[in-house]
PDB file of C-alpha atoms in Angstrom:
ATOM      1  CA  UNK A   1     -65.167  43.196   3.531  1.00 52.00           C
ATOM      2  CA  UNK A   2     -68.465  42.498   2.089  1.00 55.00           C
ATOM      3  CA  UNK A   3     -70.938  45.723   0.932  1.00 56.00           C
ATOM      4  CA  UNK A   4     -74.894  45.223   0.861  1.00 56.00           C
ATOM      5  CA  UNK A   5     -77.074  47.749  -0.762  1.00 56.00           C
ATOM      6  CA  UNK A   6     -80.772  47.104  -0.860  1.00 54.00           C
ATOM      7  CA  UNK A   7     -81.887  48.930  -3.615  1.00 55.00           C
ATOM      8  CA  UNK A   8     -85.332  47.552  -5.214  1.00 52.00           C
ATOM      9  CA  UNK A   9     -85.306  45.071  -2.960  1.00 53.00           C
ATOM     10  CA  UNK A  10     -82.269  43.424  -4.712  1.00 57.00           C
ATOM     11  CA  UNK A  11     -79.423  42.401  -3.036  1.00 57.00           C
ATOM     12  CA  UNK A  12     -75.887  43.401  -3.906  1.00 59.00           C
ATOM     13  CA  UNK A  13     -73.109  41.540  -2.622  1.00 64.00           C
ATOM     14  CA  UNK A  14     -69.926  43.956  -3.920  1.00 68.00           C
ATOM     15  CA  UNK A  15     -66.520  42.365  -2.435  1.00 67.00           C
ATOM     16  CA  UNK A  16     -63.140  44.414  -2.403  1.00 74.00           C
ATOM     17  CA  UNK A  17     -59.351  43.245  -1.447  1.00 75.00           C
ATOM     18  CA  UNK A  18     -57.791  39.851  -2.301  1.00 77.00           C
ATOM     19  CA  UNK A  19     -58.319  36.350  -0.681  1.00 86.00           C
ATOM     20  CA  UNK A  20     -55.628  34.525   1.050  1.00 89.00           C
ATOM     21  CA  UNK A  21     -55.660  31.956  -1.945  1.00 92.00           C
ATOM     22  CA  UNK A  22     -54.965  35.270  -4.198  1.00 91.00           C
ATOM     23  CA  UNK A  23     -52.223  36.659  -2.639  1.00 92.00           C
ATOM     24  CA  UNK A  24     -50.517  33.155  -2.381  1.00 94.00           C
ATOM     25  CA  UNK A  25     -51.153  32.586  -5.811  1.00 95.00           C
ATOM     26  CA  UNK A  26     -49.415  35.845  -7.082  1.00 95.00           C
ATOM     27  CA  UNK A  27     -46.711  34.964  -4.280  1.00 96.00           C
ATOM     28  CA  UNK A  28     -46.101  31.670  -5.955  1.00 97.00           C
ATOM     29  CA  UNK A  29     -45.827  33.403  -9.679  1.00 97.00           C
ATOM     30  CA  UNK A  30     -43.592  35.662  -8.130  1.00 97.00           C
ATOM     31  CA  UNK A  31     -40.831  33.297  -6.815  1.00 98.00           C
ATOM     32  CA  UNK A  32     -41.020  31.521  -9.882  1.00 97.00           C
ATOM     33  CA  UNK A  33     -40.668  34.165 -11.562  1.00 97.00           C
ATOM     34  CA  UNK A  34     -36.953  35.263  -9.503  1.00 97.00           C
ATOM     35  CA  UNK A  35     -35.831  32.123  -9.479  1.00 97.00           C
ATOM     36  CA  UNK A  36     -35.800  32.094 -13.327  1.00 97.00           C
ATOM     37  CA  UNK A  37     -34.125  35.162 -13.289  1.00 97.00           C
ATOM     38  CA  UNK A  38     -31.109  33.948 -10.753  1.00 97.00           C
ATOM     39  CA  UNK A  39     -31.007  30.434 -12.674  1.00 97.00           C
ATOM     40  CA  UNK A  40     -30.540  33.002 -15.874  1.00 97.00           C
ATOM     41  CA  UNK A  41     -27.973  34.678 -14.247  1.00 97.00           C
ATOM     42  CA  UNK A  42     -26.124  32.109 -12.962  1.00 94.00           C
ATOM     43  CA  UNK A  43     -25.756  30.887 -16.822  1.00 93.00           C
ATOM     44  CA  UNK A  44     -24.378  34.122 -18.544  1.00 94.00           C
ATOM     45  CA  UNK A  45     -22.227  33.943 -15.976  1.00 93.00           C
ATOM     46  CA  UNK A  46     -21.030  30.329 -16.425  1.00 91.00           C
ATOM     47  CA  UNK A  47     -21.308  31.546 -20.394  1.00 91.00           C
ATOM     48  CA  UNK A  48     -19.131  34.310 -19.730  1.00 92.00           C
ATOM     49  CA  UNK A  49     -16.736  32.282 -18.092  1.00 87.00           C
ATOM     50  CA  UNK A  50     -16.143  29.803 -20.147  1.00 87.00           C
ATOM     51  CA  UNK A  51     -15.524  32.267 -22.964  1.00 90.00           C
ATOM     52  CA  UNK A  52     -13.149  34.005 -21.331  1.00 88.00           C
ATOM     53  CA  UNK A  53     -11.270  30.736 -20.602  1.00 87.00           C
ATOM     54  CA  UNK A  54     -11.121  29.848 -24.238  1.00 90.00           C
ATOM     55  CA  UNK A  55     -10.365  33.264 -25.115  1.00 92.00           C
ATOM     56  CA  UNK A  56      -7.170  32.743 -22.599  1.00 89.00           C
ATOM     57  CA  UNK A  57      -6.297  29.206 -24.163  1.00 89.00           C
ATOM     58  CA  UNK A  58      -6.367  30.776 -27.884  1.00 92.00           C
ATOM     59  CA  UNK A  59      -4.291  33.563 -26.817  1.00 94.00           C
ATOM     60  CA  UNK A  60      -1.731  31.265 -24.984  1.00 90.00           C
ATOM     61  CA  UNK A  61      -1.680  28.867 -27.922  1.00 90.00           C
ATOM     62  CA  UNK A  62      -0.820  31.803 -30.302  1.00 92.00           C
ATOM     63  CA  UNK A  63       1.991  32.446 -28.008  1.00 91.00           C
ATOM     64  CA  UNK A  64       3.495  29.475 -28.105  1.00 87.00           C
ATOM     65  CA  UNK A  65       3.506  29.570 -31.367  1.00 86.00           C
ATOM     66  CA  UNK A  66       5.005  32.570 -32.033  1.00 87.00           C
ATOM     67  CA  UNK A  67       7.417  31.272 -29.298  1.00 85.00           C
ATOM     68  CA  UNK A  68       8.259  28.846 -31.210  1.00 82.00           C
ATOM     69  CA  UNK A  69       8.407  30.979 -34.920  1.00 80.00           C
ATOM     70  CA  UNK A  70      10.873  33.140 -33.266  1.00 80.00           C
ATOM     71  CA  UNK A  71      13.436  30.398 -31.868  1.00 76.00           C
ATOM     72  CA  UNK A  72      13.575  28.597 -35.136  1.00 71.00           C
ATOM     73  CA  UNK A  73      17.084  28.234 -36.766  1.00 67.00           C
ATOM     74  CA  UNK A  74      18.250  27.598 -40.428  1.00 56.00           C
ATOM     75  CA  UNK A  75      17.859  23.535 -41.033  1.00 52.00           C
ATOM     76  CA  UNK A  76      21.090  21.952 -42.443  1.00 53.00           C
ATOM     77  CA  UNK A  77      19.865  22.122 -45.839  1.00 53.00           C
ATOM     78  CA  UNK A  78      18.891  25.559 -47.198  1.00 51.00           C
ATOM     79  CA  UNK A  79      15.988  23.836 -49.348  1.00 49.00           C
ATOM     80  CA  UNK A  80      14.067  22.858 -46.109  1.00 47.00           C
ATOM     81  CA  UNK A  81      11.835  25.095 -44.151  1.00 48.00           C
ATOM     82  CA  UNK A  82      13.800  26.395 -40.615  1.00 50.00           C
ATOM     83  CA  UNK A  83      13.847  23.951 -37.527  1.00 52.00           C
ATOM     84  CA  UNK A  84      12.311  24.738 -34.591  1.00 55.00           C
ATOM     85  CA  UNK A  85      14.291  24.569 -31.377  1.00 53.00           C
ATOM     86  CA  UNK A  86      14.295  20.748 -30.185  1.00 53.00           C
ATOM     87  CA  UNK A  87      12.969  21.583 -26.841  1.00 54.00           C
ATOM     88  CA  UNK A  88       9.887  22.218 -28.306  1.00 56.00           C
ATOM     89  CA  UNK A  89       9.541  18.697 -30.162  1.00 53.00           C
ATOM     90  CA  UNK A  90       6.825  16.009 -28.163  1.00 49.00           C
ATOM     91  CA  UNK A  91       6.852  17.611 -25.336  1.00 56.00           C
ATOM     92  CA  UNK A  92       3.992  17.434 -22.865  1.00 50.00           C
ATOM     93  CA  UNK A  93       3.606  19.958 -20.868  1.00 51.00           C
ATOM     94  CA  UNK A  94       1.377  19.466 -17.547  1.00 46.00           C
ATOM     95  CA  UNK A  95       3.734  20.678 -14.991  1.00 44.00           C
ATOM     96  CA  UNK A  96       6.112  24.069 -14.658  1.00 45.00           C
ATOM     97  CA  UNK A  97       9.377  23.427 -15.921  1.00 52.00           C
ATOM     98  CA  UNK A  98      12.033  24.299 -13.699  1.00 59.00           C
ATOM     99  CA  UNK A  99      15.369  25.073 -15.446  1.00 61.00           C
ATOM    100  CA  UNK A 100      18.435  26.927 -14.664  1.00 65.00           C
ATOM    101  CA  UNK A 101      20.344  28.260 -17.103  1.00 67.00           C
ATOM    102  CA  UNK A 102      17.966  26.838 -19.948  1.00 69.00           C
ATOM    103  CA  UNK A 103      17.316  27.550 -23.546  1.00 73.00           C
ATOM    104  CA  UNK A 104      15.422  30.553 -25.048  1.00 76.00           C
ATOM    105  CA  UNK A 105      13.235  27.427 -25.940  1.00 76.00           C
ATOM    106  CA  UNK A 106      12.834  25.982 -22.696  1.00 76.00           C
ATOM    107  CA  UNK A 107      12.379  29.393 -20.857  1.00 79.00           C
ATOM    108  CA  UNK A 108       9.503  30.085 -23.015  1.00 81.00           C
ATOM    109  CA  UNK A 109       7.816  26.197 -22.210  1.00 81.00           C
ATOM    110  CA  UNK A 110       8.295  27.240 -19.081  1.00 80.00           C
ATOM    111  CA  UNK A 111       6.875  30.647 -19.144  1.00 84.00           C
ATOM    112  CA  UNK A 112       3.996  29.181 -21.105  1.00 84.00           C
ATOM    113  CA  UNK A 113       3.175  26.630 -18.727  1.00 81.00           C
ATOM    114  CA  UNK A 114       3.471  28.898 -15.868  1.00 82.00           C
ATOM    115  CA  UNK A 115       0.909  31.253 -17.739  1.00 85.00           C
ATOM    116  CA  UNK A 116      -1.306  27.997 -18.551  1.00 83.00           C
ATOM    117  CA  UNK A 117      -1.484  27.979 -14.432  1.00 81.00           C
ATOM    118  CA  UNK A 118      -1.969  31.400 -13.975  1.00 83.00           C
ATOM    119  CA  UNK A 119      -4.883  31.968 -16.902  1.00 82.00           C
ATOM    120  CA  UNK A 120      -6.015  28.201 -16.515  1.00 79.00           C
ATOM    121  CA  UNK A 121      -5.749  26.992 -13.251  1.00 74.00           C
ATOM    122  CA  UNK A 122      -3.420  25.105 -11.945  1.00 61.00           C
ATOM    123  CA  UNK A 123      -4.617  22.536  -9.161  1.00 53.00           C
ATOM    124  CA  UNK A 124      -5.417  19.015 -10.334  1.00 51.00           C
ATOM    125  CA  UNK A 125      -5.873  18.478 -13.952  1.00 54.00           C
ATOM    126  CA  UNK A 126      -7.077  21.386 -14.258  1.00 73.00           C
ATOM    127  CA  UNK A 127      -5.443  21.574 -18.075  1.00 78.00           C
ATOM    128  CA  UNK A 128      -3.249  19.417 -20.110  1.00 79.00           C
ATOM    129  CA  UNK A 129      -1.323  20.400 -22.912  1.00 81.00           C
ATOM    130  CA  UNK A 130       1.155  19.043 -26.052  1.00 80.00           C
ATOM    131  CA  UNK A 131       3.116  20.158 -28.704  1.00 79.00           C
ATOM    132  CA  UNK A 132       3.826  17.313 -30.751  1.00 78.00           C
ATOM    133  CA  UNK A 133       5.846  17.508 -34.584  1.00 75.00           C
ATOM    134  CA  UNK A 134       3.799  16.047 -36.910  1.00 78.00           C
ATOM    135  CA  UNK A 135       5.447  14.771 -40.288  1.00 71.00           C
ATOM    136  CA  UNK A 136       9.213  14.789 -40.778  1.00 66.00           C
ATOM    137  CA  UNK A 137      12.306  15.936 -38.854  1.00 62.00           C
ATOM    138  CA  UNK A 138      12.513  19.358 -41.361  1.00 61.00           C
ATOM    139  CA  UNK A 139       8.349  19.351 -42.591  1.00 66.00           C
ATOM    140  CA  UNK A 140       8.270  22.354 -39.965  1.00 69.00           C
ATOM    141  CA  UNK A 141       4.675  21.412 -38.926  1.00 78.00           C
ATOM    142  CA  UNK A 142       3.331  21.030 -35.537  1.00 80.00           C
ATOM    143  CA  UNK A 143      -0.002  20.654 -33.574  1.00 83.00           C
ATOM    144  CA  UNK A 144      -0.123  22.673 -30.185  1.00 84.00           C
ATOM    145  CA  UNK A 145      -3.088  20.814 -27.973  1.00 85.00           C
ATOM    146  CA  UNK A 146      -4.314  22.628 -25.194  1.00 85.00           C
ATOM    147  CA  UNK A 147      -7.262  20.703 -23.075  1.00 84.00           C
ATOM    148  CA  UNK A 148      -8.577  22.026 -20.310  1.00 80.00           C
ATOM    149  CA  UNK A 149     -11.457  21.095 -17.494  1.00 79.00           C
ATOM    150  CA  UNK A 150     -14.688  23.303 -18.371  1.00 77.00           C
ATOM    151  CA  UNK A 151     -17.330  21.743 -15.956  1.00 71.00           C
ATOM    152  CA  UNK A 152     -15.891  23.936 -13.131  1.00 60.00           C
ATOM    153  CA  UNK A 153     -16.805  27.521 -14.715  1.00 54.00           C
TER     154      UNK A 153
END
């Protein structure tokens, strides 16, 4: 809407509201503006995710370790450091172990794995997983490796 006053002969052109180009303008800013917000959003959540799953793996591989602590026996020689059971030597562990009437060692690869499905997922390769004696038959060291697929969180 356009105003004229004629005052002193001068003319006065006073404009109010927006223009189309305006309003599209501040429309545009807008949506760019909430689609930054839900791409933010959609990466915390990803974040969040992802650190939960690794949260999960570091708690599982702290259980298997203390698994594995509390099966160990007395090794043949005093002087060496215990053995751990020999269900838990090299063993890779993608799939759930099914065993009937099995070792305290075994049940706990098995409940282990069968947590590594629940925590992990479990279709595909989801997650892949070793415990693997490093050194000597009575060194008492192991590595625990726990891989799992991240790009789908």
């Amino acid at each position: 809407m356009i105003k004229t006053h004629n005052k002193w002969r001068q003319r006065i052109t006073i404009s109010t509201g927006f223009t189309l180009i305006e309003l599209l303008i501040a429309m545009l800013l807008l949506a760019l503006g909430l689609l930054s917000l839900a791409f933010l959003q959609l990466h915390a959540l990803k974040g969040a995710n992802s650190a939960g799953q690794r949260t999960a793996a570091t708690l599982l591989t702290m259980d298997i370790i203390d698994r594995m602590r509390s099966t160990m026996t007395a090794s043949p020689d005093n002087n060496l450091p215990p053995v751990v059971d020999g269900a838990f030597h090299n063993i890779d562990t993608n799939v759930v172990l099914s065993c009937g009437g099995c070792s305290v060692a075994q049940q706990d690869l098995k409940d282990w794995t069968t947590a590594l499905h629940h925590q992990l997922g479990g279709a595909g390769n989801a997650w892949w997983a070793q415990i693997e004696q490093v050194g000597g038959a009575y060194d008492g060291v192991y590595t625990v490796t726990l891989m799992w697929d991240d790009e789908r969180s």
